[in-house]
PDB file of C-alpha atoms in Angstrom:
ATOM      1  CA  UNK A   1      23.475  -6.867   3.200  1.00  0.00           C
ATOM      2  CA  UNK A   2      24.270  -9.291   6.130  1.00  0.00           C
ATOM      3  CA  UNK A   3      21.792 -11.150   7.955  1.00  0.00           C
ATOM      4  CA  UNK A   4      21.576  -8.700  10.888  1.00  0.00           C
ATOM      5  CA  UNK A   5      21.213  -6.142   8.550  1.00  0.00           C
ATOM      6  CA  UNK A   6      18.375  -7.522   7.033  1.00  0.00           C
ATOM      7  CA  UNK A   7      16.761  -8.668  10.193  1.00  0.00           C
ATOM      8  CA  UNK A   8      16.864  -4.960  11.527  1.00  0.00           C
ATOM      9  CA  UNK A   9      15.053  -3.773   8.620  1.00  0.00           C
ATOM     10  CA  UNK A  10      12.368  -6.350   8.618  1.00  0.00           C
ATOM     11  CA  UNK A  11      12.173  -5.208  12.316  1.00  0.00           C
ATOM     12  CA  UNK A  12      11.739  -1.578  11.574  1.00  0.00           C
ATOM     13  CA  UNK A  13       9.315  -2.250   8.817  1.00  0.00           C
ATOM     14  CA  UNK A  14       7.091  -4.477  10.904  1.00  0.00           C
ATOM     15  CA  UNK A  15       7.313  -2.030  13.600  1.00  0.00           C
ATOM     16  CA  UNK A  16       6.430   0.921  11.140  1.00  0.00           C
ATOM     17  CA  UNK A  17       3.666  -0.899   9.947  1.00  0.00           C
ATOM     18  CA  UNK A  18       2.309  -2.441  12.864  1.00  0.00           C
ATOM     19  CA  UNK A  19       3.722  -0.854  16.605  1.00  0.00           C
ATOM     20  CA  UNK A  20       5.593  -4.249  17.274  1.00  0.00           C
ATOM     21  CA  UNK A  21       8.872  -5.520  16.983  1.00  0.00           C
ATOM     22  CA  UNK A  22       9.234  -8.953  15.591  1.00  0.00           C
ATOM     23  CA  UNK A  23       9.879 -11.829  18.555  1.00  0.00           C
ATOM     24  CA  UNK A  24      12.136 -14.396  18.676  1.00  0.00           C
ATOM     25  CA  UNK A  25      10.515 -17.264  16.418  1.00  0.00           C
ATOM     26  CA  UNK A  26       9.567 -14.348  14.175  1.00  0.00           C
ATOM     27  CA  UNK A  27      13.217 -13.376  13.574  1.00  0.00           C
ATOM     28  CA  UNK A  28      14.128 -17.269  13.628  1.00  0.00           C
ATOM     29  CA  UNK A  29      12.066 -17.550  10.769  1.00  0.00           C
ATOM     30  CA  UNK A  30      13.138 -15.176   8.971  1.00  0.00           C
ATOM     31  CA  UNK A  31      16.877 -15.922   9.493  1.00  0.00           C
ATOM     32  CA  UNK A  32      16.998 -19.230   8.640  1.00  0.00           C
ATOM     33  CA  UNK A  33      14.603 -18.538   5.460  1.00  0.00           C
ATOM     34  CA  UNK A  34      17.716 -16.518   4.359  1.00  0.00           C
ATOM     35  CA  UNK A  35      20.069 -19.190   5.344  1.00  0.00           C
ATOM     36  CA  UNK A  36      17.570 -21.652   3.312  1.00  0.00           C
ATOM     37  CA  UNK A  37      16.425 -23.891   6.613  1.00  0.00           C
ATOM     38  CA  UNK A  38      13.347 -25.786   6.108  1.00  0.00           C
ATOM     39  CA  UNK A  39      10.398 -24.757   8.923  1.00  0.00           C
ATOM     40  CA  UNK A  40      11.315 -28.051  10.543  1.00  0.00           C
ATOM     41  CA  UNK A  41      14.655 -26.968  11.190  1.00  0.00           C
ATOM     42  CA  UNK A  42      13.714 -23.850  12.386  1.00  0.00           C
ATOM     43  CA  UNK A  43      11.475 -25.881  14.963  1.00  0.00           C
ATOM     44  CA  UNK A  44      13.509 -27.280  16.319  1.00  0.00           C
ATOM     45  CA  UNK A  45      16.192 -24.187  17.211  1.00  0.00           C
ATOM     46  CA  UNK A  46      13.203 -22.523  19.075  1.00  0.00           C
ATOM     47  CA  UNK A  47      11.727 -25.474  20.312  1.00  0.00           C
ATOM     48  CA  UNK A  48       8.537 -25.483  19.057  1.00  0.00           C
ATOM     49  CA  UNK A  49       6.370 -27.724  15.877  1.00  0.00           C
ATOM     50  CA  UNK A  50       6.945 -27.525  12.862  1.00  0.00           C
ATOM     51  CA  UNK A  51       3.762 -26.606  12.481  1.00  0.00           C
ATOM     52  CA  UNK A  52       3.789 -23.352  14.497  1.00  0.00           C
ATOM     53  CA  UNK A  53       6.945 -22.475  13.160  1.00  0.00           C
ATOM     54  CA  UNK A  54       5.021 -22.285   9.424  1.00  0.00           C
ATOM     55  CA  UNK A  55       1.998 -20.754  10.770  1.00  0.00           C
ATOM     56  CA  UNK A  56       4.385 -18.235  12.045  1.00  0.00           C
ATOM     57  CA  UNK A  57       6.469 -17.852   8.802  1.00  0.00           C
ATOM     58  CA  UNK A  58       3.129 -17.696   6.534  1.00  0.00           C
ATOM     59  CA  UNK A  59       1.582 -14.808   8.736  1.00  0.00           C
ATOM     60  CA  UNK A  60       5.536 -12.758   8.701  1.00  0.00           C
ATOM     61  CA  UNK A  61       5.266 -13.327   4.766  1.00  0.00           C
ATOM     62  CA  UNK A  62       1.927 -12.289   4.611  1.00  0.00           C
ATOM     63  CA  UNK A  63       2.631  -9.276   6.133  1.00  0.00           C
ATOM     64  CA  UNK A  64       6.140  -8.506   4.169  1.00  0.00           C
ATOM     65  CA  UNK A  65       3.707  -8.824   1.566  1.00  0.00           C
ATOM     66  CA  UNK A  66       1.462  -6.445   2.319  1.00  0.00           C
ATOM     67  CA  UNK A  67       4.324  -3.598   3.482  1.00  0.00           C
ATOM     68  CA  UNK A  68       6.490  -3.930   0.540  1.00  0.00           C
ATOM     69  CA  UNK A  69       3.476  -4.011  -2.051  1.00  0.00           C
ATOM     70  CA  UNK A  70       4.310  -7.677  -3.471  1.00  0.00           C
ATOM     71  CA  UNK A  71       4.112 -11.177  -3.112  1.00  0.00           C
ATOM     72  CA  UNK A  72       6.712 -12.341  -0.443  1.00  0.00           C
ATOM     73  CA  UNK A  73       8.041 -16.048   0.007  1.00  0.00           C
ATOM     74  CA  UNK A  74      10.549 -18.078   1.358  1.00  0.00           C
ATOM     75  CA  UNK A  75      11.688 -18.132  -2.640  1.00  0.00           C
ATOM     76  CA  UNK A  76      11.913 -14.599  -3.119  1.00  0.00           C
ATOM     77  CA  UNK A  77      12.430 -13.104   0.870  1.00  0.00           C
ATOM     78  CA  UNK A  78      16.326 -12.289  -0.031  1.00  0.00           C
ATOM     79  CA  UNK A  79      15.174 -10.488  -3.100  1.00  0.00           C
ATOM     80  CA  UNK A  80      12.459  -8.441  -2.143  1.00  0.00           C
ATOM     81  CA  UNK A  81      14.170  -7.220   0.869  1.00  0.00           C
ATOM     82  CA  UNK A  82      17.175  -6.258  -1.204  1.00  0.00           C
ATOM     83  CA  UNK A  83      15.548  -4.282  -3.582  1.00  0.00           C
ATOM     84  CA  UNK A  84      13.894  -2.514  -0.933  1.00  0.00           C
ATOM     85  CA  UNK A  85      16.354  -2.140   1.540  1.00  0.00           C
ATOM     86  CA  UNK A  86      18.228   0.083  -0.502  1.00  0.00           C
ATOM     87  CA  UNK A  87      17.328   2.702  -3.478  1.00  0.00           C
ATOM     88  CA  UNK A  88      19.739   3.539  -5.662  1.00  0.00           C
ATOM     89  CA  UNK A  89      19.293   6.125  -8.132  1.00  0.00           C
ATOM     90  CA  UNK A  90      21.482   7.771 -11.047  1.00  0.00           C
ATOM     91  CA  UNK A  91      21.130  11.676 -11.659  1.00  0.00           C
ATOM     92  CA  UNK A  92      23.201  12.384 -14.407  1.00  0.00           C
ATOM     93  CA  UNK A  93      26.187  12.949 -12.573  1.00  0.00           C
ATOM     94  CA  UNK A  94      24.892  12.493  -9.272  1.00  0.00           C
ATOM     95  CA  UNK A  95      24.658   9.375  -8.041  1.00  0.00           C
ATOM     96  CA  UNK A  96      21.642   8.668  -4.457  1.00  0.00           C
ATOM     97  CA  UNK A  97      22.448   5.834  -2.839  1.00  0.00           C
ATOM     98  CA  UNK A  98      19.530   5.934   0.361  1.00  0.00           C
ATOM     99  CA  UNK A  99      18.492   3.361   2.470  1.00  0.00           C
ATOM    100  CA  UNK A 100      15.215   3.230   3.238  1.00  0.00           C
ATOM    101  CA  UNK A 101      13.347   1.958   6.572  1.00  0.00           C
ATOM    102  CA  UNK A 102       9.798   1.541   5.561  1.00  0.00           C
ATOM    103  CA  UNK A 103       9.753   5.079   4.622  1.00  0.00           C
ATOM    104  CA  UNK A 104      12.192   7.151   6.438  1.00  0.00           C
ATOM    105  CA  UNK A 105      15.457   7.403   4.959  1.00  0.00           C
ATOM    106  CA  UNK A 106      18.347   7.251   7.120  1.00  0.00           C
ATOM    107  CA  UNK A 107      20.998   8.857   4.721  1.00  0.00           C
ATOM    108  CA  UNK A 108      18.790  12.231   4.968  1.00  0.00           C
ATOM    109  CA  UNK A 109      17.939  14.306   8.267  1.00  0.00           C
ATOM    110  CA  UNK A 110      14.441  15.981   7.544  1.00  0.00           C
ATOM    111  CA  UNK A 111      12.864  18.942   9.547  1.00  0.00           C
ATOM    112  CA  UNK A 112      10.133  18.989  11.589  1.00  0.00           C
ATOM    113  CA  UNK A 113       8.760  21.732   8.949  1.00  0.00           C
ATOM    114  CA  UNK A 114       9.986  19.136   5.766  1.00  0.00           C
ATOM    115  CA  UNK A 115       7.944  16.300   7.687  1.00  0.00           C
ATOM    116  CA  UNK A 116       4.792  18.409   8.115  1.00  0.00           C
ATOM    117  CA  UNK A 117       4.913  19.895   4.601  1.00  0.00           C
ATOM    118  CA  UNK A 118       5.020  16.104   3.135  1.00  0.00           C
ATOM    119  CA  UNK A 119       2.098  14.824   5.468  1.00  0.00           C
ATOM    120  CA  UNK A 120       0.215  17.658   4.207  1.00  0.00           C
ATOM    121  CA  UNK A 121       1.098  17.137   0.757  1.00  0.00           C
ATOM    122  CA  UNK A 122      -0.586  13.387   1.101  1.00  0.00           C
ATOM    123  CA  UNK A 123      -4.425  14.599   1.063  1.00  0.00           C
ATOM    124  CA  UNK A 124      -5.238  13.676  -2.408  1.00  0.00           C
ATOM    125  CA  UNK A 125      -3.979  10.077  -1.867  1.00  0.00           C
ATOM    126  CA  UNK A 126      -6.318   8.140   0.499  1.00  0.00           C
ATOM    127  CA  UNK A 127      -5.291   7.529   3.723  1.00  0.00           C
ATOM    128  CA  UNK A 128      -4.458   3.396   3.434  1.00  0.00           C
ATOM    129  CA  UNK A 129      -1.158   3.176   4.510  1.00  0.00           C
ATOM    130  CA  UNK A 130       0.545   1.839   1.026  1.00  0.00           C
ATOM    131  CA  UNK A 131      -0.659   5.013  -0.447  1.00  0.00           C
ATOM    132  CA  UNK A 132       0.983   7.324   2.646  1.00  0.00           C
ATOM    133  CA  UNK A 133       4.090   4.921   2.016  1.00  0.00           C
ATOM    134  CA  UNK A 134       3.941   5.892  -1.563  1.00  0.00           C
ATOM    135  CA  UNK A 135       3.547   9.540  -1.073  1.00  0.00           C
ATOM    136  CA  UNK A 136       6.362  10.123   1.863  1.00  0.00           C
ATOM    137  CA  UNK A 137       8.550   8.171  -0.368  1.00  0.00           C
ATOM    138  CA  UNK A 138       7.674  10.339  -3.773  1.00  0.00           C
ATOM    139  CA  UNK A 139       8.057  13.430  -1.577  1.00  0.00           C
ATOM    140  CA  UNK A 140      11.286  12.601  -0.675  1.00  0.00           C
ATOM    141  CA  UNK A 141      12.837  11.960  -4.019  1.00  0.00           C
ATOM    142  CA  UNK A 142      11.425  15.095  -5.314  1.00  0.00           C
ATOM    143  CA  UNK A 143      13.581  16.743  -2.387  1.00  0.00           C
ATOM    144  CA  UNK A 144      15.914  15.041  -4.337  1.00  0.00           C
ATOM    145  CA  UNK A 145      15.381  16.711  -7.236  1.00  0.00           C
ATOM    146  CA  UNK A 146      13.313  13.475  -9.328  1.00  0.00           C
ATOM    147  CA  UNK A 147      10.413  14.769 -12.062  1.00  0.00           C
ATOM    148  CA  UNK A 148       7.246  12.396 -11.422  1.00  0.00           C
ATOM    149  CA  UNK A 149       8.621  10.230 -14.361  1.00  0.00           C
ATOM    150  CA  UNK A 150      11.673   9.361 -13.042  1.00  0.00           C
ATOM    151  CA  UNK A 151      10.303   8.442  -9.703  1.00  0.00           C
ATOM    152  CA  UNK A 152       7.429   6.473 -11.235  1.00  0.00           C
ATOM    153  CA  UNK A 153      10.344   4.470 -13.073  1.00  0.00           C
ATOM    154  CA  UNK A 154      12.163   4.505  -9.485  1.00  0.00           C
ATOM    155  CA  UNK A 155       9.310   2.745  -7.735  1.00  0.00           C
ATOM    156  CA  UNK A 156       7.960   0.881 -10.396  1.00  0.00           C
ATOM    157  CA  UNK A 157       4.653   2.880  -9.750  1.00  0.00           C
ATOM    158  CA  UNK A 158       1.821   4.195 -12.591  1.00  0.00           C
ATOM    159  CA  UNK A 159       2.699   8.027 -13.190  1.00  0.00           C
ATOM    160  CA  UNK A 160      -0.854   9.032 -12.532  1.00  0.00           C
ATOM    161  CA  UNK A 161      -0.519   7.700  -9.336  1.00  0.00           C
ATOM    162  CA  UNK A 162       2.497   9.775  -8.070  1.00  0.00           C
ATOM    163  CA  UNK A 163       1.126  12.831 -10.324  1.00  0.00           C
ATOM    164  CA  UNK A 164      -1.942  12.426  -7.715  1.00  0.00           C
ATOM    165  CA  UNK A 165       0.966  13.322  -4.831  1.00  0.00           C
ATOM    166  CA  UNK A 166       0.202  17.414  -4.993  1.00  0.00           C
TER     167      UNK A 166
END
C-alpha cells in the first residue's frame, strides 16, 4: 500500500476506536515513521520539539497497539499495518481478498438486517471492544463461508475464543 493509503486506514481505525480523526503531527508521525525519519526530523516539519513530537508518536503507537491487538513500533508500524490492512484468504478455489477498516470491510455491502443479526450474535463475548472487533470480524468470514477453524487460523485467534461467537 502507499503512504496515503496507509495513513487513511490508521485514520479510520483511530476514528473507529476512538471518535477522532488523527491531526496533523499525528499523521506527521506516522508518515515519516514509514519513510524511516527520526522524531527530530519530524520536529522540525511541524515545528514543534523533538520531544513533543515522541510524546506524540509513543501515545499513536500505544494506541495502534491496543486496536490491532499487538505490540506496535516505529520497527514494526509498516508491518503490522500491512497485515491488517488487508485479509487475504484461500477457499479452495475461491480466492477473498477484503480490506478491512477496523472492522468493516469495504469489498462487502452488508444490510441493515446482516449488521443487526451480527451485533446480536456478540452477547456471549464481553463487551470490551477487542472482543466486539473479534466477533464482527468472525461474523463476517463465516458470511464468507469460513468453519471456526479456519478463521481461528485467519486471525491468529484461540478456537475457543471464536467458538464463544454464537
Amino acid at each position: 500500500m502507499q503512504v496515503h493509503e496507509l495513513l487513511q486506514f490508521v485514520d479510520d481505525a483511530v476514528y473507529h476506536k476512538t471518535g477522532k480523526h488523527l491531526n496533523d503531527l499525528q499523521r506527521g508521525v506516522i508518515e515519516g515513521t514509514l519513510k524511516y525519519q527520526t522524531y527530530s526530523d519530524i520536529a522540525d516539519a511541524f515545528h514543534c520539539s523533538p520531544g513533543h513530537a515522541k510524546d506524540v508518536g509513543y501515545e499513536l503507537l500505544k494506541l495502534l497497539s491496543d486496536i490491532f491487538d499487538e505490540p506496535v513500533d516505529k520497527g514494526n508500524l509498516k508491518s503490522v499495518l500491512d497485515r491488517h490492512s488487508n485479509i487475504n484468504l484461500s477457499l479452495a478455489d475461491n480466492t477473498i481478498n477484503s480490506k478491512i477498516i477496523g472492522c468493516i470491510t469495504v469489498s462487502h455491502k452488508q444490510t441493515k438486517t446482516q449488521a443487526n443479526k451480527t451485533n446480536s450474535n456478540i452477547s456471549s463475548f464481553s463487551k470490551d471492544s477487542k472482543d466486539i472487533v473479534h466477533a464482527k470480524k468472525v461474523e463476517k468470514l463465516r458470511q464468507f463461508g469460513l468453519n471456526d477453524e479456519q478463521i481461528a487460523e485467519a486471525l491468529e485467534l484461540p478456537l475457543e475464543i471464536i467458538q464463544e461467537v454464537t
